[in-house]
PDB file of C-alpha atoms in Angstrom:
ATOM      1  CA  GLU A   1     123.925  62.175 381.470  1.00 83.00           C
ATOM      2  CA  ALA A   2     126.589  65.251 380.444  1.00 85.00           C
ATOM      3  CA  LEU A   3     125.115  65.946 377.157  1.00 89.00           C
ATOM      4  CA  GLU A   4     121.532  65.856 379.208  1.00 91.00           C
ATOM      5  CA  GLN A   5     123.169  68.395 381.339  1.00 92.00           C
ATOM      6  CA  LEU A   6     124.562  70.513 378.565  1.00 93.00           C
ATOM      7  CA  HIS A   7     121.247  70.538 376.974  1.00 91.00           C
ATOM      8  CA  ASP A   8     119.793  71.791 380.228  1.00 92.00           C
ATOM      9  CA  ALA A   9     121.858  74.067 380.291  1.00 93.00           C
ATOM     10  CA  LEU A  10     121.504  75.092 376.593  1.00 93.00           C
ATOM     11  CA  ASP A  11     117.689  75.237 377.281  1.00 93.00           C
ATOM     12  CA  GLY A  12     118.304  78.027 380.298  1.00 93.00           C
ATOM     13  CA  PHE A  13     120.954  79.720 377.935  1.00 93.00           C
ATOM     14  CA  GLU A  14     118.587  80.000 375.283  1.00 91.00           C
ATOM     15  CA  ALA A  15     115.658  81.268 377.756  1.00 93.00           C
ATOM     16  CA  ASN A  16     117.839  83.973 378.471  1.00 92.00           C
ATOM     17  CA  ARG A  17     119.233  85.049 375.374  1.00 91.00           C
ATOM     18  CA  GLN A  18     122.407  84.250 376.301  1.00 89.00           C
ATOM     19  CA  ARG A  19     124.177  83.926 373.084  1.00 89.00           C
ATOM     20  CA  LEU A  20     127.857  83.605 374.155  1.00 89.00           C
ATOM     21  CA  TRP A  21     126.831  80.878 376.533  1.00 93.00           C
ATOM     22  CA  GLN A  22     124.220  79.592 374.060  1.00 93.00           C
ATOM     23  CA  GLY A  23     127.347  79.060 371.805  1.00 92.00           C
ATOM     24  CA  THR A  24     129.498  77.713 374.192  1.00 93.00           C
ATOM     25  CA  ALA A  25     127.257  75.100 375.110  1.00 94.00           C
ATOM     26  CA  HIS A  26     126.741  74.601 371.321  1.00 95.00           C
ATOM     27  CA  TYR A  27     130.764  73.625 370.909  1.00 95.00           C
ATOM     28  CA  ARG A  28     130.980  72.008 373.923  1.00 95.00           C
ATOM     29  CA  ILE A  29     128.030  69.419 372.649  1.00 96.00           C
ATOM     30  CA  ALA A  30     129.670  69.637 369.885  1.00 97.00           C
ATOM     31  CA  GLN A  31     132.681  67.797 371.591  1.00 96.00           C
ATOM     32  CA  ALA A  32     130.939  65.523 373.177  1.00 95.00           C
ATOM     33  CA  HIS A  33     129.329  63.840 370.346  1.00 96.00           C
ATOM     34  CA  LEU A  34     132.510  63.773 368.277  1.00 96.00           C
ATOM     35  CA  SER A  35     134.115  62.528 371.419  1.00 94.00           C
ATOM     36  CA  ALA A  36     131.415  59.098 371.244  1.00 94.00           C
ATOM     37  CA  LEU A  37     131.546  59.081 367.792  1.00 95.00           C
ATOM     38  CA  ARG A  38     128.557  60.709 366.487  1.00 96.00           C
ATOM     39  CA  ALA A  39     130.249  63.222 363.763  1.00 97.00           C
ATOM     40  CA  GLY A  40     126.778  63.842 362.175  1.00 97.00           C
ATOM     41  CA  HIS A  41     125.641  65.647 365.539  1.00 97.00           C
ATOM     42  CA  ALA A  42     128.710  66.851 366.481  1.00 97.00           C
ATOM     43  CA  ALA A  43     129.028  68.669 363.011  1.00 97.00           C
ATOM     44  CA  GLN A  44     125.334  70.132 363.230  1.00 97.00           C
ATOM     45  CA  HIS A  45     126.004  71.865 366.976  1.00 96.00           C
ATOM     46  CA  ALA A  46     129.835  73.101 366.201  1.00 96.00           C
ATOM     47  CA  GLU A  47     127.759  75.003 363.314  1.00 96.00           C
ATOM     48  CA  GLN A  48     124.829  76.494 365.245  1.00 95.00           C
ATOM     49  CA  ALA A  49     127.940  77.561 367.578  1.00 94.00           C
ATOM     50  CA  LEU A  50     129.179  79.338 364.539  1.00 95.00           C
ATOM     51  CA  ALA A  51     126.102  80.406 363.190  1.00 93.00           C
ATOM     52  CA  LEU A  52     125.429  82.458 367.105  1.00 89.00           C
ATOM     53  CA  GLY A  53     128.462  84.370 366.296  1.00 79.00           C
ATOM     54  CA  PHE A  54     129.264  85.348 370.264  1.00 68.00           C
ATOM     55  CA  ILE A  55     131.737  82.189 370.832  1.00 72.00           C
ATOM     56  CA  GLY A  56     134.436  83.994 372.744  1.00 77.00           C
ATOM     57  CA  GLY A  57     136.402  85.468 369.950  1.00 84.00           C
ATOM     58  CA  ASP A  58     138.962  84.599 367.703  1.00 88.00           C
ATOM     59  CA  GLN A  59     140.371  82.253 369.338  1.00 88.00           C
ATOM     60  CA  MET A  60     137.367  80.254 370.409  1.00 90.00           C
ATOM     61  CA  ARG A  61     136.026  80.526 366.688  1.00 93.00           C
ATOM     62  CA  ALA A  62     139.187  78.435 365.823  1.00 94.00           C
ATOM     63  CA  ARG A  63     138.506  75.699 368.261  1.00 94.00           C
ATOM     64  CA  VAL A  64     135.084  75.253 367.046  1.00 96.00           C
ATOM     65  CA  LEU A  65     135.909  75.581 363.609  1.00 96.00           C
ATOM     66  CA  ILE A  66     138.742  72.579 364.191  1.00 97.00           C
ATOM     67  CA  THR A  67     136.021  70.298 366.072  1.00 97.00           C
ATOM     68  CA  LEU A  68     133.265  71.045 362.745  1.00 98.00           C
ATOM     69  CA  SER A  69     136.506  70.172 360.801  1.00 97.00           C
ATOM     70  CA  ARG A  70     137.042  67.024 362.698  1.00 97.00           C
ATOM     71  CA  ALA A  71     133.102  65.968 362.491  1.00 98.00           C
ATOM     72  CA  LEU A  72     133.252  66.967 358.573  1.00 98.00           C
ATOM     73  CA  SER A  73     136.300  64.513 357.812  1.00 97.00           C
ATOM     74  CA  THR A  74     134.915  61.832 359.910  1.00 96.00           C
ATOM     75  CA  LEU A  75     131.867  62.588 358.000  1.00 97.00           C
ATOM     76  CA  GLY A  76     133.900  62.261 354.485  1.00 97.00           C
ATOM     77  CA  GLN A  77     133.293  65.670 353.850  1.00 97.00           C
ATOM     78  CA  ALA A  78     137.058  66.312 353.176  1.00 97.00           C
ATOM     79  CA  ASP A  79     136.732  70.184 350.798  1.00 97.00           C
ATOM     80  CA  ARG A  80     134.693  71.365 353.532  1.00 96.00           C
ATOM     81  CA  ALA A  81     136.797  70.236 356.712  1.00 97.00           C
ATOM     82  CA  ARG A  82     140.117  71.197 354.937  1.00 97.00           C
ATOM     83  CA  ALA A  83     138.348  74.282 354.590  1.00 97.00           C
ATOM     84  CA  CYS A  84     136.909  74.601 358.013  1.00 97.00           C
ATOM     85  CA  ARG A  85     140.705  74.098 359.015  1.00 96.00           C
ATOM     86  CA  GLN A  86     142.653  76.744 357.292  1.00 96.00           C
ATOM     87  CA  GLU A  87     140.314  79.555 358.409  1.00 95.00           C
ATOM     88  CA  ALA A  88     141.460  78.039 362.262  1.00 94.00           C
ATOM     89  CA  LEU A  89     144.768  78.298 361.266  1.00 94.00           C
ATOM     90  CA  ILE A  90     144.526  81.786 359.766  1.00 93.00           C
ATOM     91  CA  LEU A  91     143.057  82.759 363.062  1.00 91.00           C
ATOM     92  CA  HIS A  92     145.756  80.882 364.819  1.00 86.00           C
ATOM     93  CA  GLU A  93     148.344  82.877 363.099  1.00 87.00           C
ATOM     94  CA  GLN A  94     146.362  85.807 363.410  1.00 84.00           C
ATOM     95  CA  GLN A  95     146.481  85.561 367.437  1.00 74.00           C
ATOM     96  CA  GLY A  96     150.155  83.723 368.001  1.00 63.00           C
ATOM     97  CA  PRO A  97     150.803  80.020 369.540  1.00 55.00           C
ATOM     98  CA  ALA A  98     147.435  80.193 371.835  1.00 48.00           C
ATOM     99  CA  ALA A  99     145.942  77.002 370.306  1.00 46.00           C
ATOM    100  CA  GLU A 100     148.786  74.314 369.851  1.00 51.00           C
ATOM    101  CA  ASP A 101     146.108  71.691 368.457  1.00 51.00           C
ATOM    102  CA  ILE A 102     144.886  73.386 365.232  1.00 51.00           C
ATOM    103  CA  GLY A 103     146.793  72.015 362.354  1.00 49.00           C
ATOM    104  CA  GLN A 104     147.004  68.785 363.944  1.00 49.00           C
ATOM    105  CA  PRO A 105     144.872  65.974 362.488  1.00 47.00           C
ATOM    106  CA  ALA A 106     141.811  64.002 364.331  1.00 46.00           C
ATOM    107  CA  VAL A 107     142.745  61.282 365.920  1.00 44.00           C
ATOM    108  CA  SER A 108     140.891  58.486 365.504  1.00 43.00           C
ATOM    109  CA  ARG A 109     139.617  56.844 368.462  1.00 41.00           C
ATOM    110  CA  VAL A 110     139.138  52.675 368.330  1.00 41.00           C
ATOM    111  CA  GLY A 111     137.247  50.842 371.216  1.00 37.00           C
TER     112      GLY A 111
END
């Protein structure tokens, strides 16, 4: 249900050319897919959020990169995951202690 609402919101943001909100919606969709253990879809939406370039500054970009890193790691793409995490850490260092979980590994969910 949440994904349906997020996709509806995304459609509205796209129709109205609200790129910041499009990027935010893609990020939230990526998070939902990652929580549901659909790493491929999570990676796709995180990449779309990054491609838009309007996602709310460096702190938000770092969060999207971490989501992408976790999805890529789950997909077995360790090198790309590491590159995303490294870019997020650089952004984090530039911003100060705004996002404490950037350096933490992905948490595996069971059940």
